[in-house]
Coordinates of C-alpha atoms and ligand atoms in Angstrom, one line a residue:
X1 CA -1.1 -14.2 19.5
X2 CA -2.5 -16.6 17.0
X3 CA -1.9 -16.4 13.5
X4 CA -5.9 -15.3 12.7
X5 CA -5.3 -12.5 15.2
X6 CA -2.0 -11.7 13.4
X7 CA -3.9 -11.7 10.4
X8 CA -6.4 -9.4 11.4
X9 CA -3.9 -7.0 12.7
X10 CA -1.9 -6.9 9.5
X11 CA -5.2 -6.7 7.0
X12 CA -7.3 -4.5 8.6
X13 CA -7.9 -0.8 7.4
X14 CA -6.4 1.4 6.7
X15 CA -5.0 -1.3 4.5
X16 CA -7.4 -1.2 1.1
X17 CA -6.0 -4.6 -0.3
X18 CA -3.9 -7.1 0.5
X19 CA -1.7 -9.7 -2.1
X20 CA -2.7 -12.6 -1.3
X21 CA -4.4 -13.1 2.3
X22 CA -3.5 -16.6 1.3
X23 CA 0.5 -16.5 1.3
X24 CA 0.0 -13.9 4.0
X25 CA -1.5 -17.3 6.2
X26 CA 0.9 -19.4 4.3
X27 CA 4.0 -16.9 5.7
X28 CA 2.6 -16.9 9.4
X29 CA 2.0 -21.0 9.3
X30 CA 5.3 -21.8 8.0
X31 CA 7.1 -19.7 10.9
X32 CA 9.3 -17.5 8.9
X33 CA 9.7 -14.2 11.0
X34 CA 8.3 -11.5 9.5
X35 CA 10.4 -8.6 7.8
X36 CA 8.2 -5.2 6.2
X37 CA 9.5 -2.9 4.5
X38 CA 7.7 0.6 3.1
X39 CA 9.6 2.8 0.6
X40 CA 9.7 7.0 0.1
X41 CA 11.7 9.1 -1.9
X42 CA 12.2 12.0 -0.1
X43 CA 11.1 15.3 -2.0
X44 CA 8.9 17.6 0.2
X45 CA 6.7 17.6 3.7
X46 CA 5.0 14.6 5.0
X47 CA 0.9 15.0 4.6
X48 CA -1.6 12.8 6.6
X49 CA -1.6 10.5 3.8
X50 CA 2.4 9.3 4.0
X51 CA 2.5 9.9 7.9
X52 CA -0.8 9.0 9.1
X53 CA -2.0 6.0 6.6
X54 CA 1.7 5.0 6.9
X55 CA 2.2 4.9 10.4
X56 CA -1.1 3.5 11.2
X57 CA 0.2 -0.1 9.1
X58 CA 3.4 0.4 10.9
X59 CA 1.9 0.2 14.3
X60 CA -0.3 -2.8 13.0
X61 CA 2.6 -4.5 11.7
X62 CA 4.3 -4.5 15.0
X63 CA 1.6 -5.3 17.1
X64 CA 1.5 -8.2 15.3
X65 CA 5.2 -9.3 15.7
X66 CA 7.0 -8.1 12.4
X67 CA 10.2 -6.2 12.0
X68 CA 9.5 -2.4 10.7
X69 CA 11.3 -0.8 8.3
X70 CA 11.6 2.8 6.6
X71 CA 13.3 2.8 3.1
X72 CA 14.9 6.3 2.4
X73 CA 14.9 6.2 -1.0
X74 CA 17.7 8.9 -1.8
X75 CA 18.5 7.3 -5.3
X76 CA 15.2 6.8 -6.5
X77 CA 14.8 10.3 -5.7
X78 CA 17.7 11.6 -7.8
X79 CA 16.6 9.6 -10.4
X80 CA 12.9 11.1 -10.5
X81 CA 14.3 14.6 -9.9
X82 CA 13.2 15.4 -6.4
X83 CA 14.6 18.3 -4.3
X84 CA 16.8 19.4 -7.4
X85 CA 18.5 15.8 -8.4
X86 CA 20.6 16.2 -5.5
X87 CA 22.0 13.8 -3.7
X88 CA 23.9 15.2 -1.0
X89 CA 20.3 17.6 -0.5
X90 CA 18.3 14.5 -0.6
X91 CA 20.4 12.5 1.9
X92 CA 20.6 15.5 4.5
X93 CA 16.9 15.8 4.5
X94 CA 16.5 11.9 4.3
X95 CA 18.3 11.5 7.9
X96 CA 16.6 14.5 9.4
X97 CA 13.5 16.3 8.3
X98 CA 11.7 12.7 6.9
X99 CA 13.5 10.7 9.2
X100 CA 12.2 12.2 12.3
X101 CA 8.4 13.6 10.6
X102 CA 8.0 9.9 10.2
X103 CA 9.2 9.0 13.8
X104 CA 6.8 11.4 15.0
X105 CA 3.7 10.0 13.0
X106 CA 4.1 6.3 13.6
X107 CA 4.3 7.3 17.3
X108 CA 0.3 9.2 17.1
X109 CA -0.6 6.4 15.4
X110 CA 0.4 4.2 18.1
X111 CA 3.9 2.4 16.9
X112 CA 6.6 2.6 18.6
X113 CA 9.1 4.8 16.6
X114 CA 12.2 3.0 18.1
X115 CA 11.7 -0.1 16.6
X116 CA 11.6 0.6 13.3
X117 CA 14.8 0.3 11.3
X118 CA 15.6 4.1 8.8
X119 CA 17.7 2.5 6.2
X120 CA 18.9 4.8 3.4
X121 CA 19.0 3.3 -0.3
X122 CA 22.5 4.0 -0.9
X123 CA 23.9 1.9 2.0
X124 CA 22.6 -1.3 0.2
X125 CA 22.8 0.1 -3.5
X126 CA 26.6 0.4 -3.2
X127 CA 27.2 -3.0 -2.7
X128 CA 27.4 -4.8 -6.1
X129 CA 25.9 -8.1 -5.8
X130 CA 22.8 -5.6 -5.3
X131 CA 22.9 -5.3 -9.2
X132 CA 22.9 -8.7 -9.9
X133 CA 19.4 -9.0 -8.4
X134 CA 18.3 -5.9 -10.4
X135 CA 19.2 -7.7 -13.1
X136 CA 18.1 -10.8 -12.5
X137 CA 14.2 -9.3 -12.0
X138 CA 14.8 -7.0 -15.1
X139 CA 15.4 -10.6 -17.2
X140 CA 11.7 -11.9 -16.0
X141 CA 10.0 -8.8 -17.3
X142 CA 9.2 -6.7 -20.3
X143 CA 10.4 -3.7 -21.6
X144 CA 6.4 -2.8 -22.2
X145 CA 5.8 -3.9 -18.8
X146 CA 8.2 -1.6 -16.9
X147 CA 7.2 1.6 -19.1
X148 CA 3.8 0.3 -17.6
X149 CA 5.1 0.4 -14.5
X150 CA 6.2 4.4 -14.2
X151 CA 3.3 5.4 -12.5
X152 CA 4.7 4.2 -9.3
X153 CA 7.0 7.1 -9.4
X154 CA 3.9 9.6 -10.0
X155 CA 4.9 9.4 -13.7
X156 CA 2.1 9.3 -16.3
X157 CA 1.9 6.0 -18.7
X158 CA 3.5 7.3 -21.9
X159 CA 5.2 10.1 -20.5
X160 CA 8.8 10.7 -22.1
X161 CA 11.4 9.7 -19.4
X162 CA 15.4 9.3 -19.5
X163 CA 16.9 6.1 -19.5
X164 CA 17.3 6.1 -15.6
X165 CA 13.2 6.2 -14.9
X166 CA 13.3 3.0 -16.2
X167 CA 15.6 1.4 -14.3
X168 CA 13.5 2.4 -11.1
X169 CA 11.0 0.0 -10.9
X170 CA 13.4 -2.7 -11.5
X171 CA 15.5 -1.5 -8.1
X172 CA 12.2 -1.1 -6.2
X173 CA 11.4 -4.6 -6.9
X174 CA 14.7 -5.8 -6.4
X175 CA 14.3 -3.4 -2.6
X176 CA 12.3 -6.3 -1.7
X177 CA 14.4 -8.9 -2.2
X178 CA 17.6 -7.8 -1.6
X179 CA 16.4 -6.8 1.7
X180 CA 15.2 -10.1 2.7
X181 CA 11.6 -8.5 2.7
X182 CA 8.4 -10.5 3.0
X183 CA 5.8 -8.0 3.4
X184 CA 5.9 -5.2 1.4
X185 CA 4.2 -2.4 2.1
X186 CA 2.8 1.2 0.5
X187 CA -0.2 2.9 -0.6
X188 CA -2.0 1.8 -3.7
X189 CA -0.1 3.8 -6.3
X190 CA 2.2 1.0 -5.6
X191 CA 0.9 -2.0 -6.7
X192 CA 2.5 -2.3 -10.1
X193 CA 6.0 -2.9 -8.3
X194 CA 4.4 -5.5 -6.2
X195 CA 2.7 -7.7 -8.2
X196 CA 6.0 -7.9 -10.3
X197 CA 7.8 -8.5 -7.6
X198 CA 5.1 -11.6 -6.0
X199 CA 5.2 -12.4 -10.2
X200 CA 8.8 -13.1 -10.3
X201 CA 9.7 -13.9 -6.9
X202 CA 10.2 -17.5 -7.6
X203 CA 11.9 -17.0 -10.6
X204 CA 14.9 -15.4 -8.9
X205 CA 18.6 -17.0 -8.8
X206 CA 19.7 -14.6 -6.3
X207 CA 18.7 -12.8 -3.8
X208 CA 15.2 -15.3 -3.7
X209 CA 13.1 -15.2 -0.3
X210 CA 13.8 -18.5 0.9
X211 CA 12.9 -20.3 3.9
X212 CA 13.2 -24.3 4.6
X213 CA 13.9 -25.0 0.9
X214 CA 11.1 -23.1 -0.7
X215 CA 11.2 -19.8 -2.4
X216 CA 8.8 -18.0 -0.5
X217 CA 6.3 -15.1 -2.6
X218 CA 6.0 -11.9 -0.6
X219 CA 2.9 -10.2 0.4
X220 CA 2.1 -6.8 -0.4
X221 CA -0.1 -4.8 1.6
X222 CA -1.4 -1.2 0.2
X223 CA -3.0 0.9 2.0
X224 CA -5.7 3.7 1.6
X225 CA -4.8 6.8 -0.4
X226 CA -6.5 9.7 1.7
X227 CA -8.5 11.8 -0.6
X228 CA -7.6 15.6 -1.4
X229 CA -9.4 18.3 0.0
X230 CA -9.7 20.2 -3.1
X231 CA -12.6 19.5 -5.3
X232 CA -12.6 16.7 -8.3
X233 CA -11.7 18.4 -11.3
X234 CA -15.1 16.5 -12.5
X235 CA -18.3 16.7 -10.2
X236 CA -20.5 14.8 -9.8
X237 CA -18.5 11.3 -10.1
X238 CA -20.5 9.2 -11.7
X239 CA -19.5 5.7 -11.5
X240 CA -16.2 3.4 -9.8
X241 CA -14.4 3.3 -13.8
X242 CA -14.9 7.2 -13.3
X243 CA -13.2 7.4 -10.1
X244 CA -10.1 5.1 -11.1
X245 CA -9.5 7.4 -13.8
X246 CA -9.7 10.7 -11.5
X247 CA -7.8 8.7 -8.2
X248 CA -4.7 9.8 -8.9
X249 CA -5.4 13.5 -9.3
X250 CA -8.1 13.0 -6.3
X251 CA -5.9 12.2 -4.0
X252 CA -4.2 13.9 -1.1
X253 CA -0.6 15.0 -2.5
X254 CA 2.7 17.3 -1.3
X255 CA 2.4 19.2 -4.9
X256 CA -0.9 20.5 -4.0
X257 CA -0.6 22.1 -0.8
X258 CA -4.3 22.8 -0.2
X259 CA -5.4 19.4 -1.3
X260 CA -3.2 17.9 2.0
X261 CA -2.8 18.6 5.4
X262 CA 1.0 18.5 7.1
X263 CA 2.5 17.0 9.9
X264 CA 3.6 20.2 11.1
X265 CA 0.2 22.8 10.0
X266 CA -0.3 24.8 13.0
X267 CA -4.3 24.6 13.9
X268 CA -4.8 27.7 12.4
X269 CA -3.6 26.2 8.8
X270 CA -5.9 23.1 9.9
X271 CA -8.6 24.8 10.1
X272 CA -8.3 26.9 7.3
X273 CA -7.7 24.3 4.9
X274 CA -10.8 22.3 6.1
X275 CA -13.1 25.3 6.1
X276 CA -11.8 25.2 2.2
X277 CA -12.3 21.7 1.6
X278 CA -14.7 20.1 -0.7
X279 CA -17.6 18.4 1.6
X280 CA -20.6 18.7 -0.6
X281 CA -23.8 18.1 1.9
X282 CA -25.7 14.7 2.1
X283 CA -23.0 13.2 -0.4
X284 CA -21.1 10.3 1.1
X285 CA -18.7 8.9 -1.7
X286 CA -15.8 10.4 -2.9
X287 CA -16.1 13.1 0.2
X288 CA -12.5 13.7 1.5
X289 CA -13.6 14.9 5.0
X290 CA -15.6 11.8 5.2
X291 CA -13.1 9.9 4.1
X292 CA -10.3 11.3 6.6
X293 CA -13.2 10.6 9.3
X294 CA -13.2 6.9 8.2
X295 CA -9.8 6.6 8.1
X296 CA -8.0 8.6 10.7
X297 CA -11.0 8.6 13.1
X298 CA -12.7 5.8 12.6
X299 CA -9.7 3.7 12.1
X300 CA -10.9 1.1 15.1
X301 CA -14.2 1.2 16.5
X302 CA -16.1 1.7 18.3
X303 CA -14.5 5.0 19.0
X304 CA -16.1 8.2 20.4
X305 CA -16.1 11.0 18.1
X306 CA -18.2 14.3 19.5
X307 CA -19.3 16.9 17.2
X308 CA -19.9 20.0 19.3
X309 CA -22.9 22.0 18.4
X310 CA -24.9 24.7 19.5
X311 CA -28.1 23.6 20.9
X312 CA -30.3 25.2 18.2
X313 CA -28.5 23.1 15.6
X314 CA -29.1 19.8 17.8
X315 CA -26.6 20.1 20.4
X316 CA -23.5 18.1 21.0
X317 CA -23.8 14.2 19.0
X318 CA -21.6 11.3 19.5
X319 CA -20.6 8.8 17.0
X320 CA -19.0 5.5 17.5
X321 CA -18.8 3.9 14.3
X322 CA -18.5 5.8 11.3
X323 CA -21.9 3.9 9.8
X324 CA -23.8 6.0 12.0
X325 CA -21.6 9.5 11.0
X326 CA -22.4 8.7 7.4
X327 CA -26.3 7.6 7.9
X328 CA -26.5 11.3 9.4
X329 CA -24.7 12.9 7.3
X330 CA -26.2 11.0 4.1
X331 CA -30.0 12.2 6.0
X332 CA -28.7 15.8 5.9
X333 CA -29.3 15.5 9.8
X334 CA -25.0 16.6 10.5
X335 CA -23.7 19.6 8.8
X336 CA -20.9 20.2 6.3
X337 CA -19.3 22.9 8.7
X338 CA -19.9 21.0 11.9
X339 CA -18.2 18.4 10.3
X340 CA -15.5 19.8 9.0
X341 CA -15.1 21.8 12.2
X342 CA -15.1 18.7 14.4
X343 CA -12.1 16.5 11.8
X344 CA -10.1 19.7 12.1
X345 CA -10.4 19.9 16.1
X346 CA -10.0 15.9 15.9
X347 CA -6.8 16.7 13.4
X348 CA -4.8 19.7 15.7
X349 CA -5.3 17.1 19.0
X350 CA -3.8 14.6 17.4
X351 CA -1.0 16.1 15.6
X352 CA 0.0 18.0 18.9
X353 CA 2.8 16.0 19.7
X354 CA 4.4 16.1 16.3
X355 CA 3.5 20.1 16.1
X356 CA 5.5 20.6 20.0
X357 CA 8.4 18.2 18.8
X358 CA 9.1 20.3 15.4
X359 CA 8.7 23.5 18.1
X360 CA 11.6 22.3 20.6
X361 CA 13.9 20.9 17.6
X362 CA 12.9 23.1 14.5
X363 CA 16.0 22.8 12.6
X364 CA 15.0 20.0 10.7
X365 CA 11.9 21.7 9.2
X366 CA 13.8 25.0 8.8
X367 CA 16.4 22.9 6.6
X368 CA 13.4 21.4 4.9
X369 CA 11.5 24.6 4.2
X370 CA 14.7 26.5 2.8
X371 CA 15.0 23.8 0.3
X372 CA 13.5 24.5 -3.2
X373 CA 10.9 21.7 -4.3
X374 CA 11.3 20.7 -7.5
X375 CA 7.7 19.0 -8.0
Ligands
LIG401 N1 -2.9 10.6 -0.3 C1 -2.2 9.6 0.2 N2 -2.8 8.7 1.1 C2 -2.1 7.7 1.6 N3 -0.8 7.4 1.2 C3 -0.3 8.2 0.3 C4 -0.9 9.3 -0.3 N4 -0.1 9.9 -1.1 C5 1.0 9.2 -1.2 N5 0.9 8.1 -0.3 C6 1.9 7.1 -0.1 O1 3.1 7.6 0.5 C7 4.2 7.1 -0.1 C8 5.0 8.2 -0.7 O2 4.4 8.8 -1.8 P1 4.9 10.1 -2.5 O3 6.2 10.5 -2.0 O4 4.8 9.9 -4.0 O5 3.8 11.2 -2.0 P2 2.9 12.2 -2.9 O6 2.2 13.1 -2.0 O7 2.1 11.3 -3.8 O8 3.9 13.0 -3.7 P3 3.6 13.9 -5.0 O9 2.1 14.0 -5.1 O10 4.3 15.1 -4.8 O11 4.2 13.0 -6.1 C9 3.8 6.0 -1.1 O12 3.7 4.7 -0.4 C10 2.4 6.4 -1.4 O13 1.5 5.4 -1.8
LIG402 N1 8.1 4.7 -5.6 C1 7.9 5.1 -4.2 C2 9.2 5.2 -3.5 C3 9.9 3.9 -3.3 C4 11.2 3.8 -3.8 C5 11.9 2.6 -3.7 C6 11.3 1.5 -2.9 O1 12.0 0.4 -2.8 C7 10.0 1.7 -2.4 C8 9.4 2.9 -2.6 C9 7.2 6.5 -4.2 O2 7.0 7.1 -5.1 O3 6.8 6.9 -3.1

């Protein structure tokens, strides 16, 4: 494969933005193999937007010759409270629920689930030279700067924090490099780790990405963050500044169970929650169910996507790029309800194979469901 297909492969959607297509080319030409990492704390069940948008880079990364890994991030999660501050908790359901929900969705989105590396935080944090490199990024960077920074741990700018939330963004930047990573991957809540870490990467006495000599920078890649169903707590959006300030509470999260879809909903929870969701009519921007249709459906096209109808609503109708879904849907000419029925049909087929696995091997999800979440 040459390197502009391997490009293609690694920037294309879902993947919203990519730092910097340029060392991205500069990584591929200089031969240094290709190590990705992507991060979770583990606190509660795995929606579309962790499984789906996550697994769908994952298969794109190894199609294009990388080395996959999963990050079980049980410290990070003690230190931002999840599943009680417990670590023993958080492990257990690190190496089975999460582990295995995440094997599951890189598999439907076409990765292959065994060669992707489930490495849990404490194995590396308990060696001490991994310190030294949290240190060593923490002297290249401002106090101001990391407070900045919280926000990557769903944490609002300003908020009051303990000493230990601070310390987090320094070890998720120092993930990267301790790990030997070179493409770093997540959704864009992430960013603010990133840049630091492409910011200071050259910077670094230990733990530096090198390769023939040079201190390498490493690319992040951040992928789409699926809308919420629920509605925008202001409507109508009027402008792109107004949308940044709403994403975060726009998008699809685990705290807000109607506002995601899980790995595991049985189709009658599918299509319940899309009967729910927010899909004004002829209104294409900030639309979650168009928005799952561009990026779970339409993901590569041309595709075939039916939406069954009766005849005196104008019959069955085919799409194969989501341009044409949106032109009719923006023309008033395709239904709210027929589209919301058709993603959740679209939704239930696909996630078959995860719903049948949790079926024969529940005890994961039992485990996961008996535990208390925190946030
Ligand atoms: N809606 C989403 N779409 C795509 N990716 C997402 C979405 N929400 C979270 N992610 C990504 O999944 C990873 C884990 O995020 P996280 O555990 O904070 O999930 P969450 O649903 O946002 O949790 P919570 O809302 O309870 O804080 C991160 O890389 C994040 O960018
Ligand atoms: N901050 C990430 C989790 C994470 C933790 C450590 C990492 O190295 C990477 C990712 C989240 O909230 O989802």
């Amino acid at each position: 494969m040459d390197i502009e297909e391997r490009v293609n492969l690694i920037t294309r959607k879902p993947a919203e933005e990519v730092l910097t297509v340029e060392n991205l080319k500069h990584l591929l030409e200089v031969g240094v193999p290709l190590q990705h990492y992507i991060g979770f704390e583990i606190s509660g069940y795995i929606h579309l937007g962790t499984g789906l948008m996550a697994g769908a880079k994952i298969a794109d990364f190894q199609k294009a010759g990388a080395k996959t890994r999963v990050f079980l991030a049980d410290w990070h999660s003690w230190i931002n409270d999840k599943l009680g501050g417990d670590l023993e908790v958080i492990q257990k359901v690190a190496l089975s629920y999460f582990k295995e929900g995440m094997k599951q969705s890189i598999k439907v989105m076409g990765g292959d689930p065994d060669k992707v590396e489930f490495v849990l935080a404490s194995e590396i944090l308990e060696k001490g030279d991994y310190w030294q490199t949290v240190i060593d990024i923490s002297k290249n960077v401002t106090l101001s700067r990391v407070m900045r920074s919280i926000t990557i741990m769903g944490r609002q700018m300003g908020e009051s924090v303990d000493f230990a939330k601070l310390i987090y963004p320094m070890m998720q930047v120092a993930d990267i490099f301790y790990q030997g990573v070179n493409i770093a991957h997540a959704g864009m809540d992430q960013r603010k780790a990133h840049v630091i870490a492409i910011e200071v990467a050259q910077k670094l006495k230990y733990h530096a990405l090198e390769w023939s000599g040079e201190k390498l920078k490493p690319v992040a890649i951040h992928h789409h963050l699926l809308l919420g169903l629920q509605e925008p707590l202001v409507w109508p959006i009027e402008s792109e500044e107004k949308f940044k300030e709403l994403k975060t509470q726009m998008k699809m999260s685990k705290s807000k169970p109607y506002s995601a879809v899980f790995i595991h909903d049985t189709p009658e929870e599918i299509r319940q929650k899309l009967r729910k969701a927010f899909c004004p009519a002829k209104e294409v921007n900030y639309n979650p169910v168009l928005d799952w249709a561009e990026y779970i459906i339409f993901r590569e096209e041309p595709t075939e996507f039916t939406i069954h109808r009766p005849p005196k609503f104008g019959g069955d109708v085919t799409y194969t790029t989501f341009e044409e879904l949106k032109k009719d849907f923006a023309e008033g000419k395709l239904h709210p309800l027929d589209l919301k029925n058709a993603v959740a049909e679209y939704l239930i087929e696909l996630l078959a194979p995860i719903r049948k696995y949790f079926e024969k091997n529940p005890e994961p999800l039992e485990l996961m469901k008996e535990i208390k979440i925190t946030r």
